Structure formats: C-alpha cells, structure tokens
CSV table of C-alpha atoms in Angstrom, one decimal:
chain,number,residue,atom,x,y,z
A,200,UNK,CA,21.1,50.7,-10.0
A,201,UNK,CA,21.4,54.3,-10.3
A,202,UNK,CA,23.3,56.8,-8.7
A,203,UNK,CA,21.2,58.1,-5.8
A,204,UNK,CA,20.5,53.7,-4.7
A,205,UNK,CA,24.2,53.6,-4.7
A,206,UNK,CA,25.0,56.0,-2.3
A,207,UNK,CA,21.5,54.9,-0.4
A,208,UNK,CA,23.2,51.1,-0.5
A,209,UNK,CA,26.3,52.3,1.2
A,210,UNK,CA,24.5,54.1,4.0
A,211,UNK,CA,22.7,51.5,4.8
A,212,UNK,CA,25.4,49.3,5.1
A,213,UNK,CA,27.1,51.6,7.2
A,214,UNK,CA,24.0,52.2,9.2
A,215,UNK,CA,24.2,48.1,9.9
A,216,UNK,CA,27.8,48.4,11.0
A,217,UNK,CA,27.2,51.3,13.2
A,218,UNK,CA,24.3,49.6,14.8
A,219,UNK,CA,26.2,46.0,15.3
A,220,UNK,CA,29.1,48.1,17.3
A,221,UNK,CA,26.1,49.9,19.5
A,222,UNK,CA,23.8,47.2,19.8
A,223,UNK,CA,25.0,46.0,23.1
A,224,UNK,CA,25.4,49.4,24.8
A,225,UNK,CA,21.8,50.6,23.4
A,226,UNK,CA,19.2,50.6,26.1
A,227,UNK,CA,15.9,48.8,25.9
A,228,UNK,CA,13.9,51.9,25.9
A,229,UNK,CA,15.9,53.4,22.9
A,230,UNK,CA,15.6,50.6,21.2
A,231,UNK,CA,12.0,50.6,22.2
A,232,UNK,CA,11.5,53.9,20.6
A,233,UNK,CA,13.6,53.5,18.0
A,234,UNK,CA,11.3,50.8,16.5
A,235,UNK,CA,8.1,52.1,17.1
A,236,UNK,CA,8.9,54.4,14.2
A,237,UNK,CA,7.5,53.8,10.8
A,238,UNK,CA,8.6,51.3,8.1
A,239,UNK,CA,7.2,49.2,5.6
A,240,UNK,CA,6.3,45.5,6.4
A,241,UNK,CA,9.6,43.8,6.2
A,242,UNK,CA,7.7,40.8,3.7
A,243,UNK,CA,9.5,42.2,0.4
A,244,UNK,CA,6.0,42.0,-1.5
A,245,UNK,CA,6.0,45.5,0.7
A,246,UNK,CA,2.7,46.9,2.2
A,247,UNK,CA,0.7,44.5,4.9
A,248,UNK,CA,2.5,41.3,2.9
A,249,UNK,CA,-0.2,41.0,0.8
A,250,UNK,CA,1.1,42.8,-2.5
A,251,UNK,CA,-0.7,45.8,-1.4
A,252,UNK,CA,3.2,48.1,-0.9
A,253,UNK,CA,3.5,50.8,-3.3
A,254,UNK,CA,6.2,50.6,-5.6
A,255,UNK,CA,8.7,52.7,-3.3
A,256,UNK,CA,8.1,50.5,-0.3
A,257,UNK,CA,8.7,47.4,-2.4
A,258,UNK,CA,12.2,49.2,-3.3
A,259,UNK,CA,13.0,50.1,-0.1
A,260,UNK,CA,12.6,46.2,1.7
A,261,UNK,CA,14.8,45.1,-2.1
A,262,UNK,CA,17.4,47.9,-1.2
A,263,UNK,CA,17.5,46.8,2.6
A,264,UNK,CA,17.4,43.2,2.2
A,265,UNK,CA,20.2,43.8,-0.7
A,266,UNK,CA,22.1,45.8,2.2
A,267,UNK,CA,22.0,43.0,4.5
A,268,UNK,CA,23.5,40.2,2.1
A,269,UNK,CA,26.1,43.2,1.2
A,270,UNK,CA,27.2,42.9,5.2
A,271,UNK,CA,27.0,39.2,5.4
A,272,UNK,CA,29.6,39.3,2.2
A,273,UNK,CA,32.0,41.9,3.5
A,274,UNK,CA,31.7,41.7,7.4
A,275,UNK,CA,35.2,40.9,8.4
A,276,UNK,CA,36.1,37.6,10.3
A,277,UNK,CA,34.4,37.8,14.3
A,278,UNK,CA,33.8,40.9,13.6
A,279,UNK,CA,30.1,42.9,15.5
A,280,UNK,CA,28.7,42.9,12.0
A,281,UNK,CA,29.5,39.2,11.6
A,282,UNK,CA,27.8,37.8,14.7
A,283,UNK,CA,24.9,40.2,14.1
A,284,UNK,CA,24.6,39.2,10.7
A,285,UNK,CA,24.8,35.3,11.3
A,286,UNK,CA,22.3,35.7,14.2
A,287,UNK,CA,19.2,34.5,12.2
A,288,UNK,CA,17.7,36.0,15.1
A,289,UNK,CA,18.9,39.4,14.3
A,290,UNK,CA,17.6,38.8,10.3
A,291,UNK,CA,14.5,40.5,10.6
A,292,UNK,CA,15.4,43.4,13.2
A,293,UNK,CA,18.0,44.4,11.4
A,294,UNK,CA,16.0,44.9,8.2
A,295,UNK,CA,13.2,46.6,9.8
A,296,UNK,CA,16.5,49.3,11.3
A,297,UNK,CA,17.1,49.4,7.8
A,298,UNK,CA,14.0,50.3,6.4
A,299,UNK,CA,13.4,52.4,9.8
A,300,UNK,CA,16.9,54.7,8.6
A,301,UNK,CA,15.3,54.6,5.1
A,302,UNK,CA,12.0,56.2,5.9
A,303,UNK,CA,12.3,58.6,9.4
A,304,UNK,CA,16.3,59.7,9.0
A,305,UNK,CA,17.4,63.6,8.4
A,306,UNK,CA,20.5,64.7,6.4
A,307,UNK,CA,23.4,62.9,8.5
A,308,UNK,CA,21.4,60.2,9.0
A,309,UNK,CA,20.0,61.3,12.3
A,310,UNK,CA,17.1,59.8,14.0
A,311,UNK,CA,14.2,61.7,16.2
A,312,UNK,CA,11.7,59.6,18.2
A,313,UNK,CA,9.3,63.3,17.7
A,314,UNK,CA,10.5,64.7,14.9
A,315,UNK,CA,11.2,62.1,12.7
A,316,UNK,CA,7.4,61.1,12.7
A,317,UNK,CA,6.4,64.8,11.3
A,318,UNK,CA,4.9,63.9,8.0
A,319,UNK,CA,5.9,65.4,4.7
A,320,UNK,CA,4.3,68.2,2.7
A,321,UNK,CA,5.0,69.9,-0.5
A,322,UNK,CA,3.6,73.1,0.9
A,323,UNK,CA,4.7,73.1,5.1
A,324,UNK,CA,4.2,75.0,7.5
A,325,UNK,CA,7.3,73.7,9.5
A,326,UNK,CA,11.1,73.9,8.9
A,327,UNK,CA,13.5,71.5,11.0
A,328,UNK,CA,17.2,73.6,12.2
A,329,UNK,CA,20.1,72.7,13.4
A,330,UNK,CA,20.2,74.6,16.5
A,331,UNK,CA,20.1,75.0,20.7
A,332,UNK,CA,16.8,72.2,21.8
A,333,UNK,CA,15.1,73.8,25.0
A,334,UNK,CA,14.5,71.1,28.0
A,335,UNK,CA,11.1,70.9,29.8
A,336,UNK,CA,12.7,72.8,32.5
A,337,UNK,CA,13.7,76.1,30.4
A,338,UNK,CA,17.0,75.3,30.4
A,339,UNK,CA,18.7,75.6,27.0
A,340,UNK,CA,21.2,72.9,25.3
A,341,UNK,CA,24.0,73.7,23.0
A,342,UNK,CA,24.9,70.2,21.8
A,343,UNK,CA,23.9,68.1,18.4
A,344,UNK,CA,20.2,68.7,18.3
A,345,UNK,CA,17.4,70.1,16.1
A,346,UNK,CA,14.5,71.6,16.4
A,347,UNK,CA,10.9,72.5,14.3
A,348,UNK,CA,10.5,75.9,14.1
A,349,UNK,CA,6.9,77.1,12.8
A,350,UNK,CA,7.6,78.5,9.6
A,351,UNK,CA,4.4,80.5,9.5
A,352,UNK,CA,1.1,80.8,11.8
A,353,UNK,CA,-0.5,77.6,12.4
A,354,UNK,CA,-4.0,77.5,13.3
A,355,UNK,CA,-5.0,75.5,16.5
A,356,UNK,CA,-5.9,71.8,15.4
A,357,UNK,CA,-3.8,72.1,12.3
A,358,UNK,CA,-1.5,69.1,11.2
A,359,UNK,CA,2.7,70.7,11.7
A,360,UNK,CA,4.3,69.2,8.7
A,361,UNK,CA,7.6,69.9,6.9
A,362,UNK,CA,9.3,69.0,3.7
A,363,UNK,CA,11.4,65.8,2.9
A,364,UNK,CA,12.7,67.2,0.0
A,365,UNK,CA,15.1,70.4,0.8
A,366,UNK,CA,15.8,72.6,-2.3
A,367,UNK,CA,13.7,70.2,-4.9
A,368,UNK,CA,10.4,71.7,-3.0
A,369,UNK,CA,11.0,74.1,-5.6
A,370,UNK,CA,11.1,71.9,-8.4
A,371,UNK,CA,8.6,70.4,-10.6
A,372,UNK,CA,5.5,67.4,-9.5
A,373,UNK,CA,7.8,64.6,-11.8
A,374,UNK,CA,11.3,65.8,-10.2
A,375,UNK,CA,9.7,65.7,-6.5
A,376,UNK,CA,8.1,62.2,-6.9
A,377,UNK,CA,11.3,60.9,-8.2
A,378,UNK,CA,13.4,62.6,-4.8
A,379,UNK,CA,10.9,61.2,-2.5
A,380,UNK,CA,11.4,57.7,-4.2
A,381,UNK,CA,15.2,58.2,-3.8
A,382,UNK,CA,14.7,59.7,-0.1
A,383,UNK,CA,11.9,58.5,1.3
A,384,UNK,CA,9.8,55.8,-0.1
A,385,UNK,CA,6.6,57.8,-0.1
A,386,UNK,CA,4.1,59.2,-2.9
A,387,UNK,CA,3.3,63.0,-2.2
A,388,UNK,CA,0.2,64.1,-3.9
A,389,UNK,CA,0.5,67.6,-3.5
A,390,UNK,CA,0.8,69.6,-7.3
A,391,UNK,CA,2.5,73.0,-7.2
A,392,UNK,CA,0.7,75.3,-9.3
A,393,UNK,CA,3.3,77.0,-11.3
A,394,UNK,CA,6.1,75.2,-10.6
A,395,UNK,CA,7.1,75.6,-14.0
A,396,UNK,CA,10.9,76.0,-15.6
A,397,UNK,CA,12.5,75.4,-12.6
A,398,UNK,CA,15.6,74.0,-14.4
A,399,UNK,CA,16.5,77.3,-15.4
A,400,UNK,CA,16.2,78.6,-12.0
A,401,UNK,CA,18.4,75.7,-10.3
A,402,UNK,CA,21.0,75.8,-13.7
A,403,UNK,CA,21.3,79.2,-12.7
A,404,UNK,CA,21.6,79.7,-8.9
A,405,UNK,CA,24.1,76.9,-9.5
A,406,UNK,CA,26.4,79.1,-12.0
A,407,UNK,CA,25.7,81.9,-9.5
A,408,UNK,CA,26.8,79.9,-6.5
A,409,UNK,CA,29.9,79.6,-8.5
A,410,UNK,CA,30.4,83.2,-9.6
A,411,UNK,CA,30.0,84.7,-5.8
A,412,UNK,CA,33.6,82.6,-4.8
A,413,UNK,CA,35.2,83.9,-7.7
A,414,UNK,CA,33.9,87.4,-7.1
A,415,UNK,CA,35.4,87.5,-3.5
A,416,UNK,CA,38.8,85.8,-4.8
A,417,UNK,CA,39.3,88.7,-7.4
A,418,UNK,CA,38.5,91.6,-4.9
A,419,UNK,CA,40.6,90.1,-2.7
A,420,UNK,CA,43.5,89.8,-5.1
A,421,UNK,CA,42.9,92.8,-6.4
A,422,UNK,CA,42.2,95.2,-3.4
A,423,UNK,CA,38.9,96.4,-1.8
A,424,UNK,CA,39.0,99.6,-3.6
A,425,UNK,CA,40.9,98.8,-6.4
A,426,UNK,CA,40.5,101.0,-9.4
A,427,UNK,CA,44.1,100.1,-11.3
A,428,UNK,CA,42.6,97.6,-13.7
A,429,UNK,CA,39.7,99.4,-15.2
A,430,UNK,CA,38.9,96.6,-17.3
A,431,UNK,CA,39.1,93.5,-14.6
A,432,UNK,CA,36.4,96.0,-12.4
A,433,UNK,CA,34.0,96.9,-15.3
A,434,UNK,CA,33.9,92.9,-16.2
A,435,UNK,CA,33.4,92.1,-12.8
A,436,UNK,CA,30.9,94.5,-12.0
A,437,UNK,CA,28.6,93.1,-15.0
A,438,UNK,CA,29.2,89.3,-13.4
A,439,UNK,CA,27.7,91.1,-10.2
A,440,UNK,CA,24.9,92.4,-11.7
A,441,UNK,CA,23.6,89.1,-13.9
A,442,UNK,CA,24.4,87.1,-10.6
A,443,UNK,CA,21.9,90.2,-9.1
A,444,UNK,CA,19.4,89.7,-11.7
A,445,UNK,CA,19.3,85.7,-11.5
A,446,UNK,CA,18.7,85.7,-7.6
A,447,UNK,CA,15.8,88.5,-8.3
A,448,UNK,CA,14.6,86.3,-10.8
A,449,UNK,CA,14.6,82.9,-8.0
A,450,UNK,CA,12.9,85.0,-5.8
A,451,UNK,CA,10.3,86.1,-8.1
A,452,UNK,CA,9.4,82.7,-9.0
A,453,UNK,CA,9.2,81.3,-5.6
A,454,UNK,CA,7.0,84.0,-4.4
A,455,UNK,CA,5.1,82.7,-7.4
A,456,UNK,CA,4.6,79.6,-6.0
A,457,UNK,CA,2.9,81.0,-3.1
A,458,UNK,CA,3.6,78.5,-0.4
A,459,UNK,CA,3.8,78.7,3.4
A,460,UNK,CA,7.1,79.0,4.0
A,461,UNK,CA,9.3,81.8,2.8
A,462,UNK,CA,11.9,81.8,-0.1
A,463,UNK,CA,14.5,82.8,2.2
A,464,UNK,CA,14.6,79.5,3.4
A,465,UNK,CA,16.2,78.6,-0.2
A,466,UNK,CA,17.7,81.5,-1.2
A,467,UNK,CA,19.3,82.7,2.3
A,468,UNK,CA,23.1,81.5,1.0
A,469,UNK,CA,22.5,83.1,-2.2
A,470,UNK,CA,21.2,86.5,-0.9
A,471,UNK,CA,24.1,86.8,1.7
A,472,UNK,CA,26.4,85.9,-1.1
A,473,UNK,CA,25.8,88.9,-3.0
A,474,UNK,CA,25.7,91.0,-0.1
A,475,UNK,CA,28.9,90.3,0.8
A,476,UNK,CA,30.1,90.5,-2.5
A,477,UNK,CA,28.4,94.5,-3.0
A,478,UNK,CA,30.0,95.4,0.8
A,479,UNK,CA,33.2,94.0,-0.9
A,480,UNK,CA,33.0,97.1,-3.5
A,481,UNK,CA,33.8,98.9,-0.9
A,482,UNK,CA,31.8,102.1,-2.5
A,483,UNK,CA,29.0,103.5,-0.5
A,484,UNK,CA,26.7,102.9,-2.7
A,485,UNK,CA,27.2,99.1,-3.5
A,486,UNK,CA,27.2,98.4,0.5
A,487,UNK,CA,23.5,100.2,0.6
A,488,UNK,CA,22.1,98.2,-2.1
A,489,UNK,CA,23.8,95.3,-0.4
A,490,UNK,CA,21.5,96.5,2.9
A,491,UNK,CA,18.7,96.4,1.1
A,492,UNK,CA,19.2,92.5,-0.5
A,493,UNK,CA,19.6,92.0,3.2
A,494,UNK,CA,16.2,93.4,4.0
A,495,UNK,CA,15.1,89.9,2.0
A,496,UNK,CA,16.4,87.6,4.5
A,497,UNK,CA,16.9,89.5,8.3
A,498,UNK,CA,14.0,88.5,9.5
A,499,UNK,CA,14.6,84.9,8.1
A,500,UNK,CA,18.1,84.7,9.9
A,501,UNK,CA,16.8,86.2,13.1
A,502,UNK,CA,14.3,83.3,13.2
A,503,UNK,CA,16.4,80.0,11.6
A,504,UNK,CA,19.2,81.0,11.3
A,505,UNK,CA,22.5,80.6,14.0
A,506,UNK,CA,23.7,84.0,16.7
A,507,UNK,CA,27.0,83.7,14.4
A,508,UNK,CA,25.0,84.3,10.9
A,509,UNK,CA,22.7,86.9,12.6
A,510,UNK,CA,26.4,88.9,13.3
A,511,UNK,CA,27.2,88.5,9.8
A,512,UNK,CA,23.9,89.9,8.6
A,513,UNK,CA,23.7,92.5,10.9
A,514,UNK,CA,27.4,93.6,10.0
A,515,UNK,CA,26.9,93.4,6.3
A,516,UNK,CA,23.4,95.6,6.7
A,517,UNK,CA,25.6,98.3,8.7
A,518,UNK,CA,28.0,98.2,6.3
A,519,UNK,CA,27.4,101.3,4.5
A,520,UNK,CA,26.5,103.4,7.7
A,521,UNK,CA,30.1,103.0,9.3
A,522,UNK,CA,31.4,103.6,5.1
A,523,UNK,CA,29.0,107.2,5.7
A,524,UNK,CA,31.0,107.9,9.5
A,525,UNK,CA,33.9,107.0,7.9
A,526,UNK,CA,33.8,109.6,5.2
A,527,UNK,CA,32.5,112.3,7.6
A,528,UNK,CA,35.1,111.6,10.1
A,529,UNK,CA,37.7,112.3,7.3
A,530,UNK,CA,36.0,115.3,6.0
A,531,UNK,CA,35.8,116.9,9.5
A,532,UNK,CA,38.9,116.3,9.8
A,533,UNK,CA,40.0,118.4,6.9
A,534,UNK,CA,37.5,121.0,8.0
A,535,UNK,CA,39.9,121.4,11.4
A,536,UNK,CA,43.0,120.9,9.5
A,537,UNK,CA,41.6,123.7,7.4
A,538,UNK,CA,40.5,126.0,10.9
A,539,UNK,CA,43.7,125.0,12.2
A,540,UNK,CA,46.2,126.8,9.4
C-alpha cells in the first residue's frame, strides 16, 4: 500500500466514525441527498457488477471495504461505530458513504449536494473558494462555505467544470492520472500540450517557497534598512533575484500551457511572497518592482481571493508611493528648516 492509500485508509475510517456519531441526528433528506451522489457499484468487481469498473473504481470499493473491516477491528466496546458496524444492515450503506467521500469530497473532506457533482477537467473553466455563499434571497453568509467562481467567460450551454487535481493541473498526463487514481477514482483524458519539465518547475517553486521565509527572518533580524553587513545584504539580494527569476520562469511555462484559467491561481502565494519580500528592502526602488509583480495577481485576488488578502495586496502595491511621500515630506522639511535659519 503506498503512501497516498494510507492516509486515504485513515480518512475513511474516520469518515465511518464521524458518520456512526451523526447518524442518528442526520435528517432523512440529507441523507437523501447525501446518497444520491456518485459512487461506484458497491459489488467489489467495480462498475455495474459485471467486471466492467475501471481499475480505480475496483481500488476504491477494495480501499472501502478494507476500511470497513479496519472499523469492525478497532471500534471500541458499545461504542457508535460498533453497533453501526455489527448492523449487517448498515454493511452496504456504509460502504457506499465510503466510496461516496472517496469520489465527491473537497480538501477537508467536505461534501456539496451542487458542487460536489461539477465534473473534472484538466483545462476548467471553474475554480471552487473558500469564501461568503450568497442565499436565494441576496443575503450574504459568512460561515464554512464555498463557492464556484467562473474562472473565465463561459458560453451559454457550456459544461462548468473544475479541476480535481489542485497544483498537479500543472503537471505532466502520467503524474495527473496517477493523482486522480490517488484522489478520485476517475480516468481524465484530457493531454496538455506542453506540459513538459514540470519537475523542474515544482523542485523549484518548492526551494523558493522555502527561501521567501528565510528572506523575511533575515530582514527582520537584520533591520528593514540595514546596510551594516554588506556581505549578508549582497548574498541576500542574489537569493531574491534567483527566487525572482524561478517564479518568472513558472509563469512563463504555465502561460505556455494555455489553459482557461489563469496562473495566478497557482502562483498567487509565490508572487505575494516576493512582493513582500522586495517592500521589505525597504528602498524605493525594490517596493516598485514589488508593484509591478503585483500587477500579476490583483486582478486574481480581487476575484478569488479573501477582503483580508485584497488589503495585503493593495498595501504591498502602495508601498512605494507612501516610500515617495515619505521622502518628500522629509525633504520639504529641510527646505523650511533651511527658509527658516
């Protein structure tokens, strides 16, 4: 069992467990919906029963139906699992919850009677947020909800679909196929054209992602406009600049790629990264340039993104303009002092 089954084992397990407790205080009509979503048949030769299953919906009834003799091991003694468990009754719609959390659930394992029936697409036009969901009557709700937010113009008639995958959209065919075996047990036919050496780009956004936390300790320890150690700045200001180049280079490639959506939506954390880094400079110059990597994603972060991130953007953008008031506040300043005498 590899790595990625593992930690799909234990959530279903937990899944069962949470499920046993609820049970009993879950309504008919959300259990009604809650089972009208898709799952493979629940006969572990996958498909209608009949051998027909593809090989990841013949995994996904093994994983669940390995789940479910996992609980009946280590439910403890009267417990909610127990009686569910024993409940021969319960055998086959419990498995089916399983395979139902396998196939329709979102990162922290939330479940959508609308969205979670969106189907997948390597290139989508659709992005799911965490965010405020707006009720039939206009009224707006602040609590633990997402939404789909069109993540380009949609024709009239045209199927909304959004990606399973998160950052591996940008990956390669073979490294897709093998996430949506792990995540969802689905085939996606959709090829990339030019999805090429996309290792290198994911090696290095990780090593970046690393390098913008150290660059914010080390201005921090050494001062916003710290020019003491010569040698710690000049270093650090070549780190800024390969960390620069890298995240040009991302955003070069997935432009390449020329899907729907827009790179932003992978390479928003990175972008803002830098930015704060350059504003950290403290120089004029390196908050402008930090502006203009902002120029990349403000659009992005006005439409996805939360009213807190939008203040941080907008703040970083602006950075350089109250560094330019600054300095002429200072320097009219002299100019009186000067008047003044």
């Amino acid at each position: 069992m590899t790595t990625h089954q593992t930690k799909k084992l234990k959530a279903l397990i937990v899944v069962a467990a949470s499920y046993a407790v609820q049970t009993q205080t879950l309504s008919e009509e959300a259990k009604k919906k809650l089972f009208q979503l898709y799952h493979p048949s629940i006969d572990t030769k996958g498909g209608n029963g009949d051998g027909s299953g593809n090989d990841e919906e013949k995994d996904a009834v093994k994983l669940a139906t390995l789940a479910l003799n996992c609980c009946k091991d280590m439910a403890a003694s009267d417990s909610s699992l127990q009686r569910l468990v024993q409940d021969t009754n319960s055998t086959d719609e419990l498995i089916k919850l399983l395979l139902i959390y396998s196939c329709n659930a979102f990162e922290g394992g939330r479940i959508y009677h609308e969205i979670s029936r969106i189907n997948h697409s390597c290139n989508p036009n659709a992005v799911v947020c965490e965010g405020k969901d707006d009720g039939d009557d206009g009224s707006s709700s602040s609590g633990d909800a997402s939404v789909v937010k069109a993540a380009c113009d949609i024709k009239a008639n045209d199927e909304i679909n959004i990606s399973y995958l998160g950052k591996y959209l940008y990956a390669g065919y073979p490294t897709r196929q093998k996430v949506h075996k792990v995540c969802r047990p689905m085939l996606c036919t959709t090829s990339i054209c030019g999805a090429k050496h996309w290792t290198t780009h994911f090696m290095n956004l990780s090593l970046i992602e690393e390098s913008l936390a150290n660059f914010h300790s080390t201005l921090m320890s050494m001062g916003q406009n710290a020019s003491g150690d010569t040698d710690t700045m000049d270093e650090l200001l070549t780190d800024i600049a390969e960390a620069a180049d890298g995240i040009e280079r991302a955003w070069k490639y997935a432009r390449g790629l020329n899907l729907n959506i827009d790179p932003s939506h992978w390479l928003f954390d990175y972008t803002v990264g830098l930015a704060r880094t350059l504003v950290g400079l403290g120089d004029e110059k390196s908050q402008k340039y930090a502006s203009e990597w902002l120029t990349k994603v403000e659009d992005h972060a006005k439409a996805f993104e939360s009213d807190a991130m939008n203040k941080v953007v907008t703040s970083l953008k602006s950075a350089w303009q109250r560094h330019s008031s600054t300095d002429e506040g200072e320097e009219n300043s002299a100019k009186r002092q000067k008047v003044a005498k």
